[in-house]
């Protein structure tokens, strides 16, 4: 090293590098501890208010996520209120009461309509659910502000609902092969009706590209199921089907399987294929989710501005592994605390002479039932809080920090257009349990 080299001070890492802060055009700067506090407090209030506090918890969650997400140094702003969500939910419940009453009356009628009441109700609820999803998206967009400019959404919610039902029917009939096409069509409709002020959005994700990337995973998960189905069909013949239909004995199926080894093999193969599909699906789901999120984020456009994504599959796996680990720790600690409290309570009751057969036959059963409900609610809220912090927040951070933008100068041309939408759509989605963030 020369004297001149020694005199030059070593370059110090930047503040962002030292604190491991994101440095891209889109950044999420929120901390886990703040989100933990929000959800621990919210979970306790949820239990105390029998679920009514969820409107306030949802609003606080959105404000945390929005306000800690910055685009080109400017944070997003969520302007929705818990009061709006509560009023929208109450109006939605009033709308749904006649709907459920109609389905109930159809079930009481005689003939074909009465027999198909369940199917009719499911079909109508499915259409209504997709309608609510689109309307809820409109509400959330109009409560999202960037640089003083409001997002908004146009388009018919009923048209989207019918289109979504048709496409998802095709997806089911094709065993998932049509999923890339369905998703791209629905995203195109949503994005061309999405506006940031006067700047119209669009979606350019390729269905063919997503299909090619996901085909191997589809073959791994669904391929054995299809093979087992083909093997079972080939093992059957007309005489065997007639024999199976004509027999009323409960043990007829087992005897037929014993008499036809090929059917027994096909049945065993089918059971193994189902187990394999479940295990492979769980293991490959993070890979699939990372692939879809990259594809979706890279297809977003607003005018000349284009988004991109470098989301890594390992980041998605990490969120789920952290959730599993924290859930195991929570389960162990909570179970240990319950055992200690139960033992201490039983010892106290036994020492005071309260613990006897008469107590168990009267007060004990009621107390045990109430305690069981309290324990179930505590565990459910605990797992929900862990999921929010480790999965939802983790994925939000990973997607935001891995996003890129080209031609961001386009944002300098936007002007404010649009007005806040009604919260009824959000309330309807909440009532039908199809809502989201």
Coordinates of N, CA, C and O in Angstrom, one line a residue, residues 273-408:
X273 N -51.9 -40.8 -4.3 CA -51.8 -39.6 -5.1 C -52.4 -38.4 -4.4 O -51.9 -37.3 -4.4
X274 N -53.5 -38.7 -3.6 CA -54.1 -37.6 -2.8 C -53.1 -37.1 -1.7 O -53.0 -35.9 -1.5
X275 N -52.5 -38.1 -1.0 CA -51.5 -37.7 0.0 C -50.4 -37.0 -0.6 O -49.9 -36.0 -0.1
X276 N -49.9 -37.5 -1.7 CA -48.8 -36.8 -2.4 C -49.1 -35.4 -2.8 O -48.3 -34.4 -2.7
X277 N -50.3 -35.2 -3.4 CA -50.8 -33.9 -3.8 C -50.8 -32.9 -2.7 O -50.5 -31.7 -2.8
X278 N -51.3 -33.4 -1.5 CA -51.4 -32.5 -0.3 C -50.0 -32.1 0.2 O -49.8 -30.9 0.4
X279 N -49.1 -33.1 0.3 CA -47.8 -32.8 0.7 C -47.0 -31.9 -0.3 O -46.4 -30.9 0.1
X280 N -47.1 -32.3 -1.5 CA -46.4 -31.5 -2.6 C -46.9 -30.1 -2.7 O -46.2 -29.1 -2.9
X281 N -48.3 -30.0 -2.5 CA -48.9 -28.7 -2.6 C -48.4 -27.7 -1.5 O -48.1 -26.6 -1.7
X282 N -48.3 -28.3 -0.3 CA -47.9 -27.5 0.8 C -46.4 -27.1 0.7 O -46.0 -25.9 1.0
X283 N -45.6 -28.0 0.2 CA -44.2 -27.7 0.0 C -43.9 -26.7 -1.1 O -43.0 -25.9 -1.0
X284 N -44.7 -26.8 -2.2 CA -44.5 -25.9 -3.3 C -45.3 -24.7 -3.3 O -45.0 -23.8 -4.2
X285 N -46.2 -24.5 -2.4 CA -47.0 -23.3 -2.4 C -46.2 -22.0 -2.3 O -46.5 -21.0 -3.0
X286 N -45.1 -21.9 -1.4 CA -44.3 -20.7 -1.4 C -43.7 -20.4 -2.7 O -43.5 -19.2 -3.1
X287 N -43.2 -21.5 -3.4 CA -42.6 -21.3 -4.8 C -43.7 -20.7 -5.7 O -43.4 -19.8 -6.5
X288 N -44.9 -21.3 -5.7 CA -45.9 -20.8 -6.5 C -46.3 -19.4 -6.2 O -46.5 -18.5 -7.1
X289 N -46.4 -19.1 -4.9 CA -46.8 -17.7 -4.5 C -45.8 -16.7 -4.9 O -46.1 -15.6 -5.4
X290 N -44.5 -17.0 -4.7 CA -43.4 -16.1 -5.1 C -43.5 -15.8 -6.6 O -43.3 -14.7 -7.1
X291 N -43.7 -16.9 -7.4 CA -43.8 -16.8 -8.9 C -45.0 -15.9 -9.3 O -44.8 -15.0 -10.1
X292 N -46.1 -16.1 -8.7 CA -47.3 -15.3 -9.0 C -47.1 -13.8 -8.6 O -47.5 -12.9 -9.3
X293 N -46.5 -13.6 -7.4 CA -46.3 -12.2 -7.0 C -45.3 -11.5 -7.8 O -45.5 -10.3 -8.2
X294 N -44.3 -12.2 -8.3 CA -43.3 -11.5 -9.2 C -44.0 -11.2 -10.5 O -43.8 -10.1 -11.1
X295 N -44.8 -12.2 -11.0 CA -45.5 -12.0 -12.3 C -46.4 -10.8 -12.2 O -46.5 -10.0 -13.1
X296 N -47.2 -10.8 -11.1 CA -48.2 -9.7 -10.9 C -47.5 -8.4 -10.8 O -47.9 -7.4 -11.5
X297 N -46.5 -8.2 -9.9 CA -45.9 -6.9 -9.7 C -45.2 -6.4 -11.0 O -45.2 -5.2 -11.3
X298 N -44.6 -7.4 -11.8 CA -43.9 -7.0 -13.0 C -44.9 -6.6 -14.1 O -44.4 -6.0 -15.1
X299 N -46.2 -6.9 -14.0 CA -47.1 -6.5 -15.0 C -47.9 -5.2 -14.8 O -48.7 -4.8 -15.6
X300 N -47.6 -4.6 -13.6 CA -48.4 -3.3 -13.3 C -47.8 -2.2 -14.1 O -46.6 -2.0 -14.2
X301 N -48.7 -1.4 -14.6 CA -48.4 -0.2 -15.4 C -49.3 1.0 -15.0 O -50.5 0.8 -14.8
X302 N -48.7 2.2 -15.0 CA -49.5 3.4 -14.9 C -48.9 4.4 -15.9 O -47.8 5.0 -15.7
X303 N -49.6 4.6 -17.0 CA -49.1 5.4 -18.1 C -47.8 4.8 -18.6 O -47.8 3.7 -19.0
X304 N -46.7 5.6 -18.6 CA -45.4 5.1 -19.1 C -44.6 4.5 -18.0 O -43.5 4.0 -18.2
X305 N -45.1 4.6 -16.8 CA -44.4 4.0 -15.6 C -44.7 2.5 -15.5 O -45.8 2.1 -15.5
X306 N -43.6 1.7 -15.4 CA -43.7 0.3 -15.4 C -43.1 -0.2 -14.1 O -42.0 0.2 -13.7
X307 N -43.7 -1.2 -13.4 CA -43.1 -1.8 -12.2 C -42.4 -3.1 -12.6 O -42.7 -3.7 -13.7
X308 N -41.5 -3.5 -11.7 CA -40.8 -4.8 -11.9 C -40.6 -5.4 -10.5 O -40.8 -4.7 -9.5
X309 N -40.2 -6.6 -10.5 CA -40.0 -7.3 -9.2 C -38.9 -8.3 -9.2 O -38.7 -9.0 -10.2
X310 N -38.1 -8.3 -8.2 CA -37.0 -9.3 -8.0 C -37.2 -10.1 -6.8 O -36.2 -10.6 -6.1
X311 N -38.5 -10.3 -6.4 CA -38.8 -11.1 -5.2 C -38.2 -12.5 -5.3 O -38.4 -13.2 -6.3
X312 N -37.5 -12.9 -4.2 CA -36.9 -14.2 -4.2 C -37.8 -15.2 -3.5 O -38.5 -14.9 -2.5
X313 N -37.7 -16.4 -4.0 CA -38.5 -17.5 -3.4 C -38.2 -17.8 -2.0 O -39.0 -18.1 -1.1
X314 N -36.9 -17.6 -1.7 CA -36.4 -17.9 -0.3 C -37.0 -16.9 0.7 O -37.3 -17.3 1.9
X315 N -37.3 -15.7 0.3 CA -38.0 -14.7 1.2 C -39.4 -15.2 1.5 O -39.8 -15.1 2.7
X316 N -40.1 -15.7 0.6 CA -41.5 -16.2 0.8 C -41.4 -17.5 1.7 O -42.2 -17.6 2.7
X317 N -40.5 -18.4 1.4 CA -40.3 -19.5 2.3 C -40.0 -19.1 3.7 O -40.5 -19.7 4.7
X318 N -39.1 -18.1 3.9 CA -38.8 -17.6 5.2 C -39.9 -17.1 6.0 O -40.0 -17.3 7.2
X319 N -40.9 -16.4 5.4 CA -42.0 -15.9 6.1 C -42.9 -17.1 6.7 O -43.3 -17.0 7.8
X320 N -43.1 -18.1 5.9 CA -43.9 -19.2 6.4 C -43.1 -20.1 7.4 O -43.7 -20.6 8.4
X321 N -41.8 -20.2 7.3 CA -41.0 -20.9 8.3 C -41.0 -20.2 9.6 O -41.1 -20.8 10.7
X322 N -40.9 -18.9 9.5 CA -40.9 -18.1 10.8 C -42.3 -18.2 11.4 O -42.4 -18.3 12.6
X323 N -43.4 -18.2 10.6 CA -44.7 -18.4 11.2 C -44.8 -19.8 11.9 O -45.4 -19.9 13.0
X324 N -44.3 -20.8 11.2 CA -44.4 -22.2 11.8 C -43.6 -22.2 13.1 O -44.0 -22.7 14.2
X325 N -42.4 -21.6 13.1 CA -41.5 -21.6 14.3 C -42.2 -20.8 15.5 O -42.2 -21.3 16.6
X326 N -42.7 -19.6 15.2 CA -43.3 -18.8 16.2 C -44.6 -19.5 16.7 O -44.9 -19.5 17.9
X327 N -45.3 -20.2 15.8 CA -46.5 -20.9 16.3 C -46.2 -22.0 17.2 O -46.9 -22.3 18.2
X328 N -45.1 -22.8 16.9 CA -44.7 -23.9 17.8 C -44.3 -23.3 19.1 O -44.6 -23.9 20.2
X329 N -43.6 -22.2 19.2 CA -43.2 -21.6 20.5 C -44.4 -21.2 21.2 O -44.5 -21.4 22.4
X330 N -45.3 -20.5 20.5 CA -46.5 -20.0 21.2 C -47.4 -21.2 21.7 O -47.9 -21.2 22.9
X331 N -47.5 -22.3 21.0 CA -48.2 -23.5 21.4 C -47.6 -24.1 22.6 O -48.3 -24.5 23.6
X332 N -46.3 -24.2 22.6 CA -45.6 -24.8 23.8 C -45.7 -24.0 25.0 O -46.1 -24.5 26.1
X333 N -45.5 -22.7 24.9 CA -45.6 -21.8 26.1 C -47.0 -21.7 26.6 O -47.3 -21.8 27.8
X334 N -48.0 -21.6 25.7 CA -49.4 -21.5 26.1 C -49.9 -22.8 26.7 O -50.6 -22.7 27.8
X335 N -49.5 -23.9 26.2 CA -49.9 -25.2 26.8 C -49.3 -25.4 28.2 O -49.9 -25.8 29.1
X336 N -48.0 -25.0 28.3 CA -47.4 -25.1 29.6 C -48.0 -24.2 30.7 O -48.3 -24.6 31.8
X337 N -48.4 -23.0 30.3 CA -49.1 -22.1 31.2 C -50.5 -22.6 31.6 O -50.9 -22.6 32.7
X338 N -51.2 -23.2 30.6 CA -52.5 -23.8 30.9 C -52.4 -24.9 31.8 O -53.2 -25.1 32.7
X339 N -51.4 -25.8 31.7 CA -51.2 -26.9 32.6 C -50.9 -26.4 34.0 O -51.5 -26.9 35.0
X340 N -50.0 -25.4 34.1 CA -49.7 -24.9 35.4 C -51.0 -24.3 36.1 O -51.2 -24.5 37.3
X341 N -51.7 -23.5 35.3 CA -52.9 -22.8 35.9 C -54.0 -23.9 36.2 O -54.6 -23.8 37.3
X342 N -54.1 -24.9 35.4 CA -55.1 -25.9 35.7 C -54.7 -26.7 36.9 O -55.6 -27.0 37.8
X343 N -53.4 -27.0 37.0 CA -53.0 -27.8 38.2 C -53.2 -26.9 39.5 O -53.6 -27.4 40.5
X344 N -52.8 -25.6 39.4 CA -53.0 -24.8 40.6 C -54.4 -24.6 40.9 O -54.8 -24.6 42.1
X345 N -55.3 -24.4 39.9 CA -56.7 -24.3 40.2 C -57.3 -25.5 40.8 O -58.1 -25.4 41.8
X346 N -57.0 -26.7 40.3 CA -57.5 -27.9 40.8 C -57.0 -28.2 42.3 O -57.8 -28.6 43.1
X347 N -55.8 -27.8 42.5 CA -55.2 -28.0 43.9 C -56.0 -27.1 44.9 O -56.3 -27.4 46.0
X348 N -56.2 -25.8 44.4 CA -56.9 -24.9 45.3 C -58.3 -25.3 45.6 O -58.8 -25.3 46.7
X349 N -59.0 -25.8 44.6 CA -60.4 -26.3 44.8 C -60.4 -27.5 45.7 O -61.3 -27.7 46.5
X350 N -59.5 -28.4 45.5 CA -59.4 -29.6 46.3 C -59.2 -29.3 47.7 O -59.7 -29.9 48.6
X351 N -58.3 -28.3 48.0 CA -57.9 -27.9 49.3 C -59.1 -27.3 50.0 O -59.3 -27.5 51.3
X352 N -59.9 -26.6 49.3 CA -61.1 -25.9 49.9 C -62.3 -26.8 50.0 O -63.4 -26.4 50.5
X353 N -62.2 -28.0 49.4 CA -63.3 -29.0 49.5 C -64.4 -28.7 48.5 O -65.5 -29.4 48.5
X354 N -64.2 -27.8 47.6 CA -65.2 -27.5 46.5 C -65.2 -28.6 45.5 O -66.3 -28.9 44.9
X355 N -64.1 -29.2 45.2 CA -63.9 -30.2 44.1 C -64.5 -31.5 44.6 O -63.9 -32.3 45.2
X356 N -65.8 -31.8 44.2 CA -66.4 -33.0 44.5 C -67.3 -33.4 43.3 O -67.5 -32.6 42.4
X357 N -68.0 -34.5 43.4 CA -68.9 -35.0 42.3 C -70.0 -34.0 42.1 O -70.5 -33.8 41.0
X358 N -70.6 -33.5 43.2 CA -71.7 -32.6 43.1 C -71.3 -31.3 42.3 O -72.1 -30.8 41.5
X359 N -70.1 -30.8 42.6 CA -69.6 -29.6 41.9 C -69.5 -29.8 40.4 O -69.9 -29.0 39.6
X360 N -68.9 -31.0 40.1 CA -68.7 -31.3 38.7 C -70.1 -31.5 37.9 O -70.2 -31.1 36.8
X361 N -71.1 -32.0 38.6 CA -72.4 -32.2 37.9 C -73.1 -30.9 37.7 O -74.1 -30.9 36.9
X362 N -72.8 -29.9 38.5 CA -73.6 -28.6 38.4 C -72.7 -27.5 37.8 O -72.8 -27.2 36.6
X363 N -71.9 -26.9 38.6 CA -71.1 -25.8 38.1 C -70.0 -26.2 37.3 O -69.6 -25.5 36.3
X364 N -69.4 -27.3 37.5 CA -68.2 -27.7 36.8 C -68.3 -27.8 35.4 O -67.4 -27.4 34.6
X365 N -69.4 -28.4 34.9 CA -69.6 -28.6 33.4 C -69.7 -27.2 32.7 O -69.1 -27.0 31.7
X366 N -70.5 -26.3 33.3 CA -70.6 -24.9 32.8 C -69.3 -24.2 32.7 O -68.9 -23.6 31.7
X367 N -68.6 -24.3 33.9 CA -67.2 -23.6 34.0 C -66.3 -24.2 33.0 O -65.5 -23.5 32.4
X368 N -66.3 -25.5 32.8 CA -65.4 -26.2 31.9 C -65.7 -25.8 30.4 O -64.8 -25.5 29.6
X369 N -67.0 -25.6 30.1 CA -67.4 -25.2 28.7 C -66.9 -23.8 28.5 O -66.4 -23.5 27.4
X370 N -67.1 -22.9 29.5 CA -66.7 -21.5 29.3 C -65.2 -21.4 29.2 O -64.7 -20.7 28.3
X371 N -64.5 -22.2 30.0 CA -63.0 -22.2 29.9 C -62.5 -22.7 28.6 O -61.6 -22.2 28.0
X372 N -63.2 -23.7 28.1 CA -62.8 -24.2 26.8 C -63.0 -23.2 25.7 O -62.1 -23.1 24.8
X373 N -64.1 -22.4 25.7 CA -64.3 -21.4 24.7 C -63.2 -20.3 24.8 O -62.6 -19.8 23.8
X374 N -62.9 -19.9 26.1 CA -61.8 -18.9 26.3 C -60.5 -19.4 25.8 O -59.7 -18.6 25.1
X375 N -60.1 -20.6 26.0 CA -58.9 -21.2 25.5 C -58.9 -21.2 24.0 O -57.8 -20.8 23.4
X376 N -60.0 -21.6 23.4 CA -60.0 -21.7 21.9 C -59.8 -20.3 21.3 O -59.1 -20.1 20.4
X377 N -60.5 -19.3 21.9 CA -60.4 -17.9 21.4 C -59.0 -17.4 21.6 O -58.4 -16.8 20.7
X378 N -58.4 -17.7 22.7 CA -57.0 -17.2 23.0 C -56.0 -17.8 22.0 O -55.2 -17.1 21.4
X379 N -56.1 -19.1 21.7 CA -55.3 -19.8 20.7 C -55.5 -19.2 19.3 O -54.6 -18.9 18.6
X380 N -56.8 -19.0 19.0 CA -57.1 -18.5 17.6 C -56.6 -17.1 17.4 O -56.0 -16.8 16.4
X381 N -56.7 -16.3 18.4 CA -56.2 -14.9 18.3 C -54.7 -14.9 18.3 O -54.1 -14.1 17.6
X382 N -54.1 -15.8 19.0 CA -52.6 -15.9 19.1 C -52.1 -16.3 17.7 O -51.1 -15.6 17.2
X383 N -52.6 -17.3 17.1 CA -52.2 -17.7 15.8 C -52.4 -16.7 14.7 O -51.6 -16.5 13.8
X384 N -53.6 -16.0 14.9 CA -53.9 -14.9 13.9 C -52.9 -13.8 14.0 O -52.4 -13.2 13.0
X385 N -52.5 -13.4 15.2 CA -51.5 -12.3 15.4 C -50.2 -12.7 14.8 O -49.5 -11.9 14.2
X386 N -49.8 -14.0 15.1 CA -48.5 -14.4 14.6 C -48.5 -14.4 13.0 O -47.5 -14.1 12.4
X387 N -49.6 -14.9 12.4 CA -49.8 -14.9 11.0 C -49.6 -13.5 10.4 O -49.0 -13.3 9.4
X388 N -50.3 -12.5 11.1 CA -50.3 -11.2 10.6 C -48.8 -10.6 10.6 O -48.4 -10.0 9.6
X389 N -48.1 -10.9 11.6 CA -46.8 -10.3 11.8 C -45.8 -11.0 10.9 O -44.9 -10.4 10.2
X390 N -45.8 -12.3 10.9 CA -44.8 -13.1 10.2 C -45.0 -13.4 8.8 O -44.1 -13.5 8.0
X391 N -46.3 -13.5 8.4 CA -46.6 -13.8 7.0 C -47.1 -12.6 6.2 O -46.5 -12.2 5.3
X392 N -48.2 -12.0 6.7 CA -48.7 -10.8 6.0 C -47.7 -9.7 5.9 O -47.4 -9.1 4.9
X393 N -47.2 -9.3 7.1 CA -46.2 -8.2 7.1 C -44.9 -8.6 6.4 O -44.3 -7.8 5.6
X394 N -44.5 -9.8 6.5 CA -43.3 -10.3 5.8 C -43.5 -10.3 4.3 O -42.5 -9.8 3.6
X395 N -44.6 -10.7 3.8 CA -44.8 -10.7 2.4 C -44.9 -9.2 1.9 O -44.4 -8.9 0.8
X396 N -45.6 -8.4 2.6 CA -45.8 -7.0 2.2 C -44.4 -6.3 2.1 O -44.1 -5.6 1.1
X397 N -43.6 -6.6 3.1 CA -42.2 -6.0 3.1 C -41.4 -6.5 1.9 O -40.7 -5.8 1.2
X398 N -41.5 -7.8 1.7 CA -40.7 -8.5 0.7 C -41.1 -8.0 -0.7 O -40.2 -7.7 -1.5
X399 N -42.4 -7.9 -1.0 CA -42.9 -7.4 -2.3 C -42.5 -6.0 -2.5 O -42.0 -5.6 -3.6
X400 N -42.7 -5.1 -1.4 CA -42.4 -3.7 -1.6 C -40.9 -3.5 -1.8 O -40.5 -2.7 -2.8
X401 N -40.1 -4.1 -1.0 CA -38.6 -3.8 -1.1 C -38.0 -4.4 -2.3 O -36.9 -4.1 -2.7
X402 N -38.6 -5.4 -3.0 CA -38.1 -6.0 -4.2 C -38.6 -5.4 -5.5 O -38.3 -5.8 -6.6
X403 N -39.5 -4.4 -5.3 CA -40.1 -3.7 -6.5 C -39.2 -2.7 -7.1 O -38.5 -2.0 -6.4
X404 N -39.3 -2.5 -8.4 CA -38.6 -1.5 -9.1 C -39.5 -0.7 -10.0 O -40.6 -1.1 -10.3
X405 N -39.1 0.5 -10.4 CA -40.0 1.4 -11.2 C -39.1 2.0 -12.3 O -38.0 2.4 -12.1
X406 N -39.7 2.0 -13.5 CA -39.1 2.6 -14.7 C -40.0 3.8 -15.1 O -41.2 3.8 -14.9
X407 N -39.3 4.9 -15.5 CA -40.0 6.1 -15.9 C -40.9 6.7 -14.8 O -42.0 7.0 -14.9
X408 N -40.3 6.8 -13.6 CA -41.1 7.4 -12.5 C -41.4 8.8 -12.6 O -42.3 9.3 -11.9

